[in-house]
Structures are given as C-alpha cells and as structure tokens.
Tab-separated table of N, CA and C in Angstrom:
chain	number	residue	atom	x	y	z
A	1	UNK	N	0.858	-1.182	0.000
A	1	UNK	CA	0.000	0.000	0.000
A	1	UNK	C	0.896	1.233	0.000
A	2	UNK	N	1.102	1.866	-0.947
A	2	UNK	CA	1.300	3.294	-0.669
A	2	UNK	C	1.307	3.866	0.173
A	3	UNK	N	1.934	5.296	0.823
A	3	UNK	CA	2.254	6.120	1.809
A	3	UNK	C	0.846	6.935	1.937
A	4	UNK	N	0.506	7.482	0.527
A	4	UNK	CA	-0.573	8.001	0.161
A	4	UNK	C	-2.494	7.306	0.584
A	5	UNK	N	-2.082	5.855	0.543
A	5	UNK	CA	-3.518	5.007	0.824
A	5	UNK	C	-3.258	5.226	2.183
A	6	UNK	N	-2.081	4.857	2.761
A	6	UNK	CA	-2.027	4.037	4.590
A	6	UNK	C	-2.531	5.463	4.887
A	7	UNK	N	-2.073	6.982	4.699
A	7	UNK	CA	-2.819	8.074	5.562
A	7	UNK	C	-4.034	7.919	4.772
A	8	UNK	N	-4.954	7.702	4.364
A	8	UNK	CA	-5.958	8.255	4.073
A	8	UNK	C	-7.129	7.237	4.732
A	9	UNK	N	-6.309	6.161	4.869
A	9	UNK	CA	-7.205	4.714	5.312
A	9	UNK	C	-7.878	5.526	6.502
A	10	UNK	N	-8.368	4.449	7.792
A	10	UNK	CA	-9.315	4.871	8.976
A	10	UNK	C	-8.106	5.044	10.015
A	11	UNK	N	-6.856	3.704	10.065
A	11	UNK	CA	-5.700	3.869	10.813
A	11	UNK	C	-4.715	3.162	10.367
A	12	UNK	N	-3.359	3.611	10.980
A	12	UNK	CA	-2.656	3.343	10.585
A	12	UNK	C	-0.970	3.552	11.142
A	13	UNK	N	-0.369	2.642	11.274
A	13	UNK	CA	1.294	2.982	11.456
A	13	UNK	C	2.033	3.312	10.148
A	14	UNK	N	3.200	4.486	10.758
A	14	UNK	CA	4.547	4.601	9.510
A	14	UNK	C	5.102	5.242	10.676
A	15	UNK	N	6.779	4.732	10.077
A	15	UNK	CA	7.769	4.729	10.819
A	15	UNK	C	8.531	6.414	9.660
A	16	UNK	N	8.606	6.885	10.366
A	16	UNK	CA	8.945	8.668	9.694
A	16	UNK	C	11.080	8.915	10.316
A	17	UNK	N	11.665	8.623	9.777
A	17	UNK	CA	12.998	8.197	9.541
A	17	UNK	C	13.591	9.960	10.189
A	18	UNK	N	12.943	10.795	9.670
A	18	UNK	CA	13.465	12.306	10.115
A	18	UNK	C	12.216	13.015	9.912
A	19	UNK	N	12.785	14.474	10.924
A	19	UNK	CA	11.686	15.287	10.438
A	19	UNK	C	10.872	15.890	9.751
A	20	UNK	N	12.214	15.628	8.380
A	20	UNK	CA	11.233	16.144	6.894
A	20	UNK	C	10.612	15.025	6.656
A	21	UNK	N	10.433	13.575	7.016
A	21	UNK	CA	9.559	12.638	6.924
A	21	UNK	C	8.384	12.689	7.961
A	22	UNK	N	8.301	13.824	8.430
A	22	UNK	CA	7.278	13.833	9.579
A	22	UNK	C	6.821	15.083	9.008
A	23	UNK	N	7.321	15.984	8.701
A	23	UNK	CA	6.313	17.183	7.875
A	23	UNK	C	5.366	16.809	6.801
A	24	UNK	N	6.185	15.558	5.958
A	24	UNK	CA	5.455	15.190	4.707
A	24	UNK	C	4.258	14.172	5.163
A	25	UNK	N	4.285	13.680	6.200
A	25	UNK	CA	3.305	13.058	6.411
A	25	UNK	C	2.287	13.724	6.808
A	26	UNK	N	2.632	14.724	7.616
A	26	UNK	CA	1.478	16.059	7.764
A	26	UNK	C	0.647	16.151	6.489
A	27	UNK	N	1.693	16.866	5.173
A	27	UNK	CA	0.628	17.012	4.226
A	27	UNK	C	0.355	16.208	3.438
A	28	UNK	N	0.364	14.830	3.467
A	28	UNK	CA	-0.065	13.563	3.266
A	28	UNK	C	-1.670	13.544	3.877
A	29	UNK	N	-1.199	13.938	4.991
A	29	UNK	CA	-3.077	13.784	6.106
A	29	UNK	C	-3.488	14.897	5.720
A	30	UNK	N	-3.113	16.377	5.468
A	30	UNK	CA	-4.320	17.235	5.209
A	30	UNK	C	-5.121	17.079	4.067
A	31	UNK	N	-4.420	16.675	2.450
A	31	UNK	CA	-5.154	15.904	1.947
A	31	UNK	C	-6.262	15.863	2.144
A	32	UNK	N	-6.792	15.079	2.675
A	32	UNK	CA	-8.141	13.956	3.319
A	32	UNK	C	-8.984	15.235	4.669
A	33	UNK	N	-8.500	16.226	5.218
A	33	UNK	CA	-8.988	17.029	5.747
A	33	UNK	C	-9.920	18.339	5.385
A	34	UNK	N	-11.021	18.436	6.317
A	34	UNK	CA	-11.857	19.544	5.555
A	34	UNK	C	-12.109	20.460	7.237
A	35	UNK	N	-12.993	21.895	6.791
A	35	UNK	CA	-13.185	22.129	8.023
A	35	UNK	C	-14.197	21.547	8.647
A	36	UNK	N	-13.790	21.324	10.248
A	36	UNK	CA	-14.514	20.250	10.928
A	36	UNK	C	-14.143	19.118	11.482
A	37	UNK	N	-12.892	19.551	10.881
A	37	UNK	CA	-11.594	18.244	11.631
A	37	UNK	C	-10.962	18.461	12.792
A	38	UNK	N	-11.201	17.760	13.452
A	38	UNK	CA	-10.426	17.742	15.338
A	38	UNK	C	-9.134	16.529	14.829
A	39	UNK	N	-8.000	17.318	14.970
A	39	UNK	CA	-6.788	16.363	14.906
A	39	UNK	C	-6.152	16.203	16.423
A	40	UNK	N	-6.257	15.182	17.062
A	40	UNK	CA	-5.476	15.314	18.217
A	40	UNK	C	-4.158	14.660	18.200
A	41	UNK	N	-2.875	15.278	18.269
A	41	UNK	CA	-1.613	14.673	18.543
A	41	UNK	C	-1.466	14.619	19.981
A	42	UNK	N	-0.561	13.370	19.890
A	42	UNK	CA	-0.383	12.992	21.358
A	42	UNK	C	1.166	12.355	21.468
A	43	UNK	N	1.966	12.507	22.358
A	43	UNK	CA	3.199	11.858	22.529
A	43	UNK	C	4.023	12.745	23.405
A	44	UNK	N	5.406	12.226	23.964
A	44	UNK	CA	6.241	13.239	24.748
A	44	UNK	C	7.112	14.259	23.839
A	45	UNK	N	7.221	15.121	25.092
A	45	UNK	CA	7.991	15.733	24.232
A	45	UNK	C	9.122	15.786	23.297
A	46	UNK	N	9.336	16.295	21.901
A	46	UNK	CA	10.063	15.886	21.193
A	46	UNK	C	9.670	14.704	20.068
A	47	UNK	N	8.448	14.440	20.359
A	47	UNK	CA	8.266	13.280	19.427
A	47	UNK	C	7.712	13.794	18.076
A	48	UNK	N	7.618	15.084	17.698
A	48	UNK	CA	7.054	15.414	16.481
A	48	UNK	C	6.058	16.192	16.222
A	49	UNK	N	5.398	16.913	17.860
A	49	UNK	CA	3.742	16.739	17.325
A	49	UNK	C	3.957	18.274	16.461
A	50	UNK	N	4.559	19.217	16.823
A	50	UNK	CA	4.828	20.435	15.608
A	50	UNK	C	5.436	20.212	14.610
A	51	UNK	N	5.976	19.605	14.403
A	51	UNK	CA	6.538	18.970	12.897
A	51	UNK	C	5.932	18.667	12.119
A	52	UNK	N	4.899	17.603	12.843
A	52	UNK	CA	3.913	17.187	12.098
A	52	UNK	C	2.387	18.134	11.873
A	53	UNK	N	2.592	18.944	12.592
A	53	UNK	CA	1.221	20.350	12.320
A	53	UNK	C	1.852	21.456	11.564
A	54	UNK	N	3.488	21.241	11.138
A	54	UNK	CA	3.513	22.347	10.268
A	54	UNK	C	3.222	21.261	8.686
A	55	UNK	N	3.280	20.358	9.112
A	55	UNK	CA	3.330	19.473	7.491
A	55	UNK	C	1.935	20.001	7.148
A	56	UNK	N	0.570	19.950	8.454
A	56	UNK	CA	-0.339	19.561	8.221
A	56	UNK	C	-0.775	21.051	7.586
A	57	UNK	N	-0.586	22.220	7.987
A	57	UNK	CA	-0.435	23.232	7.673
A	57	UNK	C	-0.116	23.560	6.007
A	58	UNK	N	1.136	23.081	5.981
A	58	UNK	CA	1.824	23.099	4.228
A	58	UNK	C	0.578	22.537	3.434
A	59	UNK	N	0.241	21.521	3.916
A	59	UNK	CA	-0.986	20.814	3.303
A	59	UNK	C	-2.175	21.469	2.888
A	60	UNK	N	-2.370	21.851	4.217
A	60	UNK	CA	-3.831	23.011	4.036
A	60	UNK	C	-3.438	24.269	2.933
A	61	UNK	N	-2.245	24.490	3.162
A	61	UNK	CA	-1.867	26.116	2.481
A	61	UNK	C	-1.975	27.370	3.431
A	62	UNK	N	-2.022	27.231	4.950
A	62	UNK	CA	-2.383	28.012	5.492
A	62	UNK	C	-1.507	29.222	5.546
A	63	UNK	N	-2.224	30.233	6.206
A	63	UNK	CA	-1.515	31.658	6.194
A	63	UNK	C	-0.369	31.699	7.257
A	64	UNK	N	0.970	31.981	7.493
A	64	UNK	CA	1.683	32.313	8.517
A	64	UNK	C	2.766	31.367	9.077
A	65	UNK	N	3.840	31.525	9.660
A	65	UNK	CA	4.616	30.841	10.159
A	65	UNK	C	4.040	29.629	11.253
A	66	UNK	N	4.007	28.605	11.566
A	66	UNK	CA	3.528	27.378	12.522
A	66	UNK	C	5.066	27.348	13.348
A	67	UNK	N	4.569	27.575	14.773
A	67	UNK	CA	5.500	27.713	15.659
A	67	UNK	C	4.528	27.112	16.873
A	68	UNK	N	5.281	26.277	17.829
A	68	UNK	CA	4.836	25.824	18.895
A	68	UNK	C	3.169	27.023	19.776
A	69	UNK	N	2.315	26.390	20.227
A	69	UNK	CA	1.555	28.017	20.980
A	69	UNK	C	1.488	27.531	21.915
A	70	UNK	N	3.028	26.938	22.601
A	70	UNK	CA	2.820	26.655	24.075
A	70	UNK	C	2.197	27.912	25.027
A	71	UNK	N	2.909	28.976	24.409
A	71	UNK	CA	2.768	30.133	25.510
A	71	UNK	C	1.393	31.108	25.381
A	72	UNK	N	0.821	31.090	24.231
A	72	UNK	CA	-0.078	31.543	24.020
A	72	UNK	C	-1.508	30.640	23.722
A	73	UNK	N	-1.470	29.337	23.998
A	73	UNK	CA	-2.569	28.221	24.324
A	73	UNK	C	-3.056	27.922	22.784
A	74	UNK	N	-3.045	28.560	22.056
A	74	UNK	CA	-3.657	28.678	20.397
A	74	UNK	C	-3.639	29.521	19.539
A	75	UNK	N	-3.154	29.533	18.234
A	75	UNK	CA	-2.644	29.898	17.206
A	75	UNK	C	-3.354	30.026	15.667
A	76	UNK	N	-4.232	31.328	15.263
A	76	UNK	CA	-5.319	30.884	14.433
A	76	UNK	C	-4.494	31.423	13.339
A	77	UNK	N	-4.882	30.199	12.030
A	77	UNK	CA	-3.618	30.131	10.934
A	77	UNK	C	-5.012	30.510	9.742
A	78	UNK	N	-4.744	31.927	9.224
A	78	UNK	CA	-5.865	32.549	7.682
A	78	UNK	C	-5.850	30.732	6.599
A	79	UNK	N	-6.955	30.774	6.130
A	79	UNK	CA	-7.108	29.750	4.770
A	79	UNK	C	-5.536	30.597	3.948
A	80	UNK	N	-5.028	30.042	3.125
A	80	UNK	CA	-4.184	30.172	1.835
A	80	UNK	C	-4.900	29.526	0.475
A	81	UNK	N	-3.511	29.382	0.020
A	81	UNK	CA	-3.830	28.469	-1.425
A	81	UNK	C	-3.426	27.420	-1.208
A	82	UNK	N	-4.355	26.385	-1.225
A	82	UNK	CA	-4.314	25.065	-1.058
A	82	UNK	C	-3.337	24.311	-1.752
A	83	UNK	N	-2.616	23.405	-1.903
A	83	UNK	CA	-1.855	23.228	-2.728
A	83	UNK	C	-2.442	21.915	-3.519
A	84	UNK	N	-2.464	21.817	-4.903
A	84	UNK	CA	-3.064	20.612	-5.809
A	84	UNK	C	-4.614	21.624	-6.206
A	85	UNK	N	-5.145	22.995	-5.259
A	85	UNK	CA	-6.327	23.161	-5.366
A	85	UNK	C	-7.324	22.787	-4.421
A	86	UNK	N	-8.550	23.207	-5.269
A	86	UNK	CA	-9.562	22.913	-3.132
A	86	UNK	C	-9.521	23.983	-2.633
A	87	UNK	N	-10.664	23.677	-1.914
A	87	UNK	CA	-11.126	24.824	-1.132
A	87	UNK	C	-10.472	25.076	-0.017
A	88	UNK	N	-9.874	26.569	0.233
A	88	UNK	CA	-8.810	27.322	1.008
A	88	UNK	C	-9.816	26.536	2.687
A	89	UNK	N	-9.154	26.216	3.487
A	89	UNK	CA	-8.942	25.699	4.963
A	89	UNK	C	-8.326	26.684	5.972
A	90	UNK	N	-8.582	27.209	6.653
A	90	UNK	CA	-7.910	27.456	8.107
A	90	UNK	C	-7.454	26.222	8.988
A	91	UNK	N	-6.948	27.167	9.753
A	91	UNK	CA	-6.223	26.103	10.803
A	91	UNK	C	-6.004	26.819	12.156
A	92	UNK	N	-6.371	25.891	13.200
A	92	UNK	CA	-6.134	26.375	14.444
A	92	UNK	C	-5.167	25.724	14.942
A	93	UNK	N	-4.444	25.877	16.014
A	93	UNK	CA	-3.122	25.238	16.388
A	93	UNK	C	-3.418	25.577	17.820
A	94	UNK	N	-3.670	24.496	18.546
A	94	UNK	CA	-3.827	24.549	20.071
A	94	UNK	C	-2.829	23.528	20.946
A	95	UNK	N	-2.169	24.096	21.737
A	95	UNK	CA	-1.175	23.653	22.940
A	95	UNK	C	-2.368	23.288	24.342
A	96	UNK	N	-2.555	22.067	24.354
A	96	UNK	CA	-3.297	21.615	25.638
A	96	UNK	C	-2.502	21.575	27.149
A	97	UNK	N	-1.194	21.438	26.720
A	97	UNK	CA	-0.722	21.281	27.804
A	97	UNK	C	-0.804	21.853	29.169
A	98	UNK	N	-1.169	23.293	28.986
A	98	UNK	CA	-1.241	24.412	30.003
A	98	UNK	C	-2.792	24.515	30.741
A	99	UNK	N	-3.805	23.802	30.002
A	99	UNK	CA	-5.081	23.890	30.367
A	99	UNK	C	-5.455	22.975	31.724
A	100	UNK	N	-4.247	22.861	32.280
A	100	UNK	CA	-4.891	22.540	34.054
A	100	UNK	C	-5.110	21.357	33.785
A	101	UNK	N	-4.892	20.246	33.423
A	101	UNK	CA	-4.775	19.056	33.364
A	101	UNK	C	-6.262	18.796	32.556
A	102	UNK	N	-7.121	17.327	32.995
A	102	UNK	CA	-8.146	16.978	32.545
A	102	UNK	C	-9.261	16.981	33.145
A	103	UNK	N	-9.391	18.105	34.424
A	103	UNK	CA	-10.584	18.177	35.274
A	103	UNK	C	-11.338	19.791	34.862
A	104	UNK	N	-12.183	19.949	35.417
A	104	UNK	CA	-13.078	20.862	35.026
A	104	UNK	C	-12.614	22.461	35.013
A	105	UNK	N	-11.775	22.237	35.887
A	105	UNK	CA	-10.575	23.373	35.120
A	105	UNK	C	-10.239	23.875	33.880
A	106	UNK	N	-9.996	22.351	33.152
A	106	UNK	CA	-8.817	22.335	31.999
A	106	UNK	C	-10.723	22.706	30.862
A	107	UNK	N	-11.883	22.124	31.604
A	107	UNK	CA	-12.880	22.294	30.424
A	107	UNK	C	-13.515	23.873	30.361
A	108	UNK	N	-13.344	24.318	31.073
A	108	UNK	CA	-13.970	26.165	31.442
A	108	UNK	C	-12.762	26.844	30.577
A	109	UNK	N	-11.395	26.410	30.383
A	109	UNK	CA	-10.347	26.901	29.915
A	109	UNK	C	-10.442	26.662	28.341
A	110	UNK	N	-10.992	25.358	27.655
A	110	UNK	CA	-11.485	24.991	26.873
A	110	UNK	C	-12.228	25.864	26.067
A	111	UNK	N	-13.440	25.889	26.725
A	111	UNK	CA	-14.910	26.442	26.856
A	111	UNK	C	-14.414	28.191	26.425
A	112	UNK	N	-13.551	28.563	27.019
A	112	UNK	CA	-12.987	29.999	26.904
A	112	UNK	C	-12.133	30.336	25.551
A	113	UNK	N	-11.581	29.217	24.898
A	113	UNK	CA	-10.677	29.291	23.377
A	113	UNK	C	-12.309	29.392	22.423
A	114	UNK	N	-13.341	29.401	22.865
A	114	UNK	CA	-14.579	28.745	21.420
A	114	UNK	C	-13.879	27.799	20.238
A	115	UNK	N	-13.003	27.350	20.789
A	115	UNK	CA	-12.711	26.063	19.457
A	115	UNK	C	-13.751	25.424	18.832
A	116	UNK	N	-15.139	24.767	19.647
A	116	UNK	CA	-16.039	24.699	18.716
A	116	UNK	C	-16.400	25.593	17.496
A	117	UNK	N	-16.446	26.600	17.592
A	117	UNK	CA	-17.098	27.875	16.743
A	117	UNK	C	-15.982	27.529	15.615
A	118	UNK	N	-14.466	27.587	15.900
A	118	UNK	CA	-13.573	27.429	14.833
A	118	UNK	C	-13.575	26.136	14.269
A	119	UNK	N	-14.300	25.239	14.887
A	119	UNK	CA	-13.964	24.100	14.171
A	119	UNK	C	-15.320	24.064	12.656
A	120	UNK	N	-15.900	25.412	12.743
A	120	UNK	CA	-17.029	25.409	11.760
A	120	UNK	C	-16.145	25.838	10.379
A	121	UNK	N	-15.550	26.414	10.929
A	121	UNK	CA	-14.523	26.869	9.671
A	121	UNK	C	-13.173	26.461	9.203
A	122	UNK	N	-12.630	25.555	10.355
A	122	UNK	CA	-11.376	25.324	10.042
A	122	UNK	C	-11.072	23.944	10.555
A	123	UNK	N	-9.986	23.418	10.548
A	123	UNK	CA	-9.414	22.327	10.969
A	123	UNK	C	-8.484	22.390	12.315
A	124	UNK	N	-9.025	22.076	13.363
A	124	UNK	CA	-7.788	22.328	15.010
A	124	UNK	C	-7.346	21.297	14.858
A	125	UNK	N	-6.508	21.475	14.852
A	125	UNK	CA	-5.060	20.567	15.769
A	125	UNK	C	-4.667	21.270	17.047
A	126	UNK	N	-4.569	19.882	17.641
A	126	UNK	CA	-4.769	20.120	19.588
A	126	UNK	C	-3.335	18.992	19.916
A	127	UNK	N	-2.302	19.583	20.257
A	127	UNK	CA	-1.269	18.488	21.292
A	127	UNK	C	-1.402	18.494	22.285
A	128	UNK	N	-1.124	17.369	22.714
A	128	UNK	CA	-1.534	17.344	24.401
A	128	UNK	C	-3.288	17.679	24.549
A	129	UNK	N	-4.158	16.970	23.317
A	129	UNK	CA	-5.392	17.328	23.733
A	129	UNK	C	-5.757	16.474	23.984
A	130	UNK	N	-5.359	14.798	24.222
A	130	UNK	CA	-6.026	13.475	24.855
A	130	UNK	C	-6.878	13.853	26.423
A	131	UNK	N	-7.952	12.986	26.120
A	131	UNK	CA	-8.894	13.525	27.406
A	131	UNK	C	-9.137	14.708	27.702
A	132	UNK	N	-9.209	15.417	27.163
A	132	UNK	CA	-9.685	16.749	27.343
A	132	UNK	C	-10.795	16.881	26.117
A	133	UNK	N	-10.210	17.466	24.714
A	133	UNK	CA	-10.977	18.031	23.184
A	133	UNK	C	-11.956	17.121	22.541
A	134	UNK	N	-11.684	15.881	22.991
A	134	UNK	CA	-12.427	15.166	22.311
A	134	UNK	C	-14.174	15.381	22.549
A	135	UNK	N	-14.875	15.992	22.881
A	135	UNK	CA	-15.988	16.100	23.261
A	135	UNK	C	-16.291	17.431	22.477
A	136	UNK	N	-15.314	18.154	21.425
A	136	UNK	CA	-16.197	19.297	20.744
A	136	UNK	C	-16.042	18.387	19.140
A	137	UNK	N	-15.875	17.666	18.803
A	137	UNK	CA	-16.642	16.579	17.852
A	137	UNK	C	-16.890	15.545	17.760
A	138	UNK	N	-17.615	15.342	16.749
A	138	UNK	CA	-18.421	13.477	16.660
A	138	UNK	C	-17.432	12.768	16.518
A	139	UNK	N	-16.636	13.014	15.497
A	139	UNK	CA	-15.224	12.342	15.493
A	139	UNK	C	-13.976	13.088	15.530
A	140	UNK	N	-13.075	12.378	15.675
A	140	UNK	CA	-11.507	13.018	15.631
A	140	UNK	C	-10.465	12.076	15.238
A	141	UNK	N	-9.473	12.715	15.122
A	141	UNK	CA	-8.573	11.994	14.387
A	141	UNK	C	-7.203	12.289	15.744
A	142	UNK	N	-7.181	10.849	16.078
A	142	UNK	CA	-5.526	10.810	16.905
A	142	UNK	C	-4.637	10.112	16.641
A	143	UNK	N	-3.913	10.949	16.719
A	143	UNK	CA	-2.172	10.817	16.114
A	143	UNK	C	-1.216	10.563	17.235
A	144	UNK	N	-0.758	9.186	17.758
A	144	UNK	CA	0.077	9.133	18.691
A	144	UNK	C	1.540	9.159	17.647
A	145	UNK	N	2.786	10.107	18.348
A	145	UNK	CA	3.862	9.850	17.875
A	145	UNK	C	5.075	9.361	18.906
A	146	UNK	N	5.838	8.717	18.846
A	146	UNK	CA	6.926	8.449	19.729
A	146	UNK	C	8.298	8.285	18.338
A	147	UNK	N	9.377	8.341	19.439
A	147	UNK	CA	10.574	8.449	18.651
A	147	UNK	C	11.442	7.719	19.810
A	148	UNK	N	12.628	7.475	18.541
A	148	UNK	CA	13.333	6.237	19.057
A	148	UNK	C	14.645	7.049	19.820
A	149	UNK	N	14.644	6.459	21.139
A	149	UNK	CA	15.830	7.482	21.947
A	149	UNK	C	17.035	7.490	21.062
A	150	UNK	N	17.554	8.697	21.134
A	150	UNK	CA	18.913	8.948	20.308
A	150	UNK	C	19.072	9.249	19.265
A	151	UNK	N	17.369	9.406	18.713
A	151	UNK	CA	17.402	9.506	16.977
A	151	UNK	C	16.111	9.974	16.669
A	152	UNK	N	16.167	10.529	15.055
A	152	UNK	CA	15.090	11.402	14.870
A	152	UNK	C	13.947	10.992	14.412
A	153	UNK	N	14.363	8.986	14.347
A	153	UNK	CA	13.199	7.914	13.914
A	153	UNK	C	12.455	8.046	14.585
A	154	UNK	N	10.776	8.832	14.273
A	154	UNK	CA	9.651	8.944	15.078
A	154	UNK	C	8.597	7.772	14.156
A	155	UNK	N	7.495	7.493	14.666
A	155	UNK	CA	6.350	6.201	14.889
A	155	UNK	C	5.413	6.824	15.218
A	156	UNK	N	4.183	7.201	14.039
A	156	UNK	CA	2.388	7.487	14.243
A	156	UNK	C	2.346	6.791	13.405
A	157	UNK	N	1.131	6.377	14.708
A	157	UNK	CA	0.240	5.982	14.803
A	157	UNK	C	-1.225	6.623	14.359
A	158	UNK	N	-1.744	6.495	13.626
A	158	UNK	CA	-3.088	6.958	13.360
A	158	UNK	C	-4.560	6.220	13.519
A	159	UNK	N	-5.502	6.902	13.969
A	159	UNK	CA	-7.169	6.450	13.871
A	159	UNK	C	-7.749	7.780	13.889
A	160	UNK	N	-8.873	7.592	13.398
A	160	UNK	CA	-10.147	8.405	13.490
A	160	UNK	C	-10.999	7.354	14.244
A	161	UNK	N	-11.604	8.455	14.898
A	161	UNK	CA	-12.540	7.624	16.424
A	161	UNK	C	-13.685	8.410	16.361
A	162	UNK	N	-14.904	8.052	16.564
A	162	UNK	CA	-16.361	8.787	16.456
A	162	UNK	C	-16.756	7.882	17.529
C-alpha cells in the first residue's frame, strides 16, 4: 500500500525516519482534511507533534509561520492556497498542555478558546489534547507519535474515532 492510501485509510502505522519525513506526512493527512476536523496529537515531548502540524499546515496552504503556541494556548492560521487546489482551509493550532490538566478546570479553559465555533470553519489541531478536546466533535482523528531514543526515527500511529 502506498504512503498516500495508509494516511488516508481509517488507521494506521509509519515509521517517519526524520523530520522532513514527519512534515510530509502532515501534508499527506491534510489531503483527506476539511473544516470540521479535530486532529489530536499525542506523545512526549520531542516526538514530532509540531513537525507534524507544520506538514499539516503546508498541506492546508495556510496563512503564517507554525510555531509551537505553548505560551499563548492557540494559534489561528488565515485559509491560503491550497496546494493541488480545493477549497482554502484554516487552521487552528492549540497547545493543551497548560489547560490545568483533565478536570473541570482544563474544560472552562477549553470552553474559553470557542474552538467549537472554529472548528465550523477550520481544521484544530490540539497536542496534548487526549482527554480533554475530544468532546467538541463526533469524530476526531488521533495521532500518537513516539521516537526512538537517540534519533530522529519517530512512529504514528493513526485512527479516526467517532
């Protein structure tokens, strides 16, 4: 199967050798993305998950530099020119990490980004959004990544879950 079928399937493993093999898999998956997509990455730190949201980004065509929004919780990226064509996409870029863990804290903090509202128009990507995001859509798409100590060989994992 192609690189091209395994992202587009429901799930899936690939082993991503470096980081420019982890960007391209980004825009491998936006592809297959429209607005309305909850992408959740998940893994420790260092395993890819901005690497792989600027791929996803390149993909979309979005407007602006993709830089971590640890410090600023979320990052709203203008539609561009799509690349291949298609209809221009936004993109949101959300850092979960800071939202007070997974208790009712972290959901009022949530509740306060309106990511629902953006997800009418655009595509979020959420790291560090396990147990928390999953409840502002029917489905989502999670992306576990890990990498191999000492090296830049990272491993996603993919499903879409409804």
């Amino acid at each position: 199967m192609s690189a091209e079928n395994r992202v587009l399937a429901v799930s899936g493993t690939v082993v991503l050798p470096t980081a420019a093999d982890t960007e391209r898999f980004g825009r491998d998956l936006a592809r297959g993305l429209a607005p309305g997509d909850l992408i959740i990455l998940d893994g420790p730190l260092g395993a890819g998950k901005t690497a792989l949201t600027k791929g996803i980004a390149a993909g979309l065509g979005v407007q602006g530099r993709v830089t971590s929004p640890t410090f600023v919780i979320a990052r709203e990226h203008r539609p561009g020119v799509r690349p291949g064509g298609g209809t221009p996409v936004g993109m949101v870029h959300v850092d979960a990490y800071r939202l007070g863990g997974s208790g009712p804290h972290a959901l009022d903090e949530l509740d306060a980004l309106d990511l629902d509202t953006d997800l009418a128009e655009a595509v979020v990507v959420v790291e560090w959004g396990e147990g928390i995001v999953e409840q502002l859509a029917d489905r989502h798409l999670r992306v576990r990544l890990s990498r191999e100590p000492e090296s830049d060989v990272r491993t996603a994992e993919w499903e879409w879950i409804s």
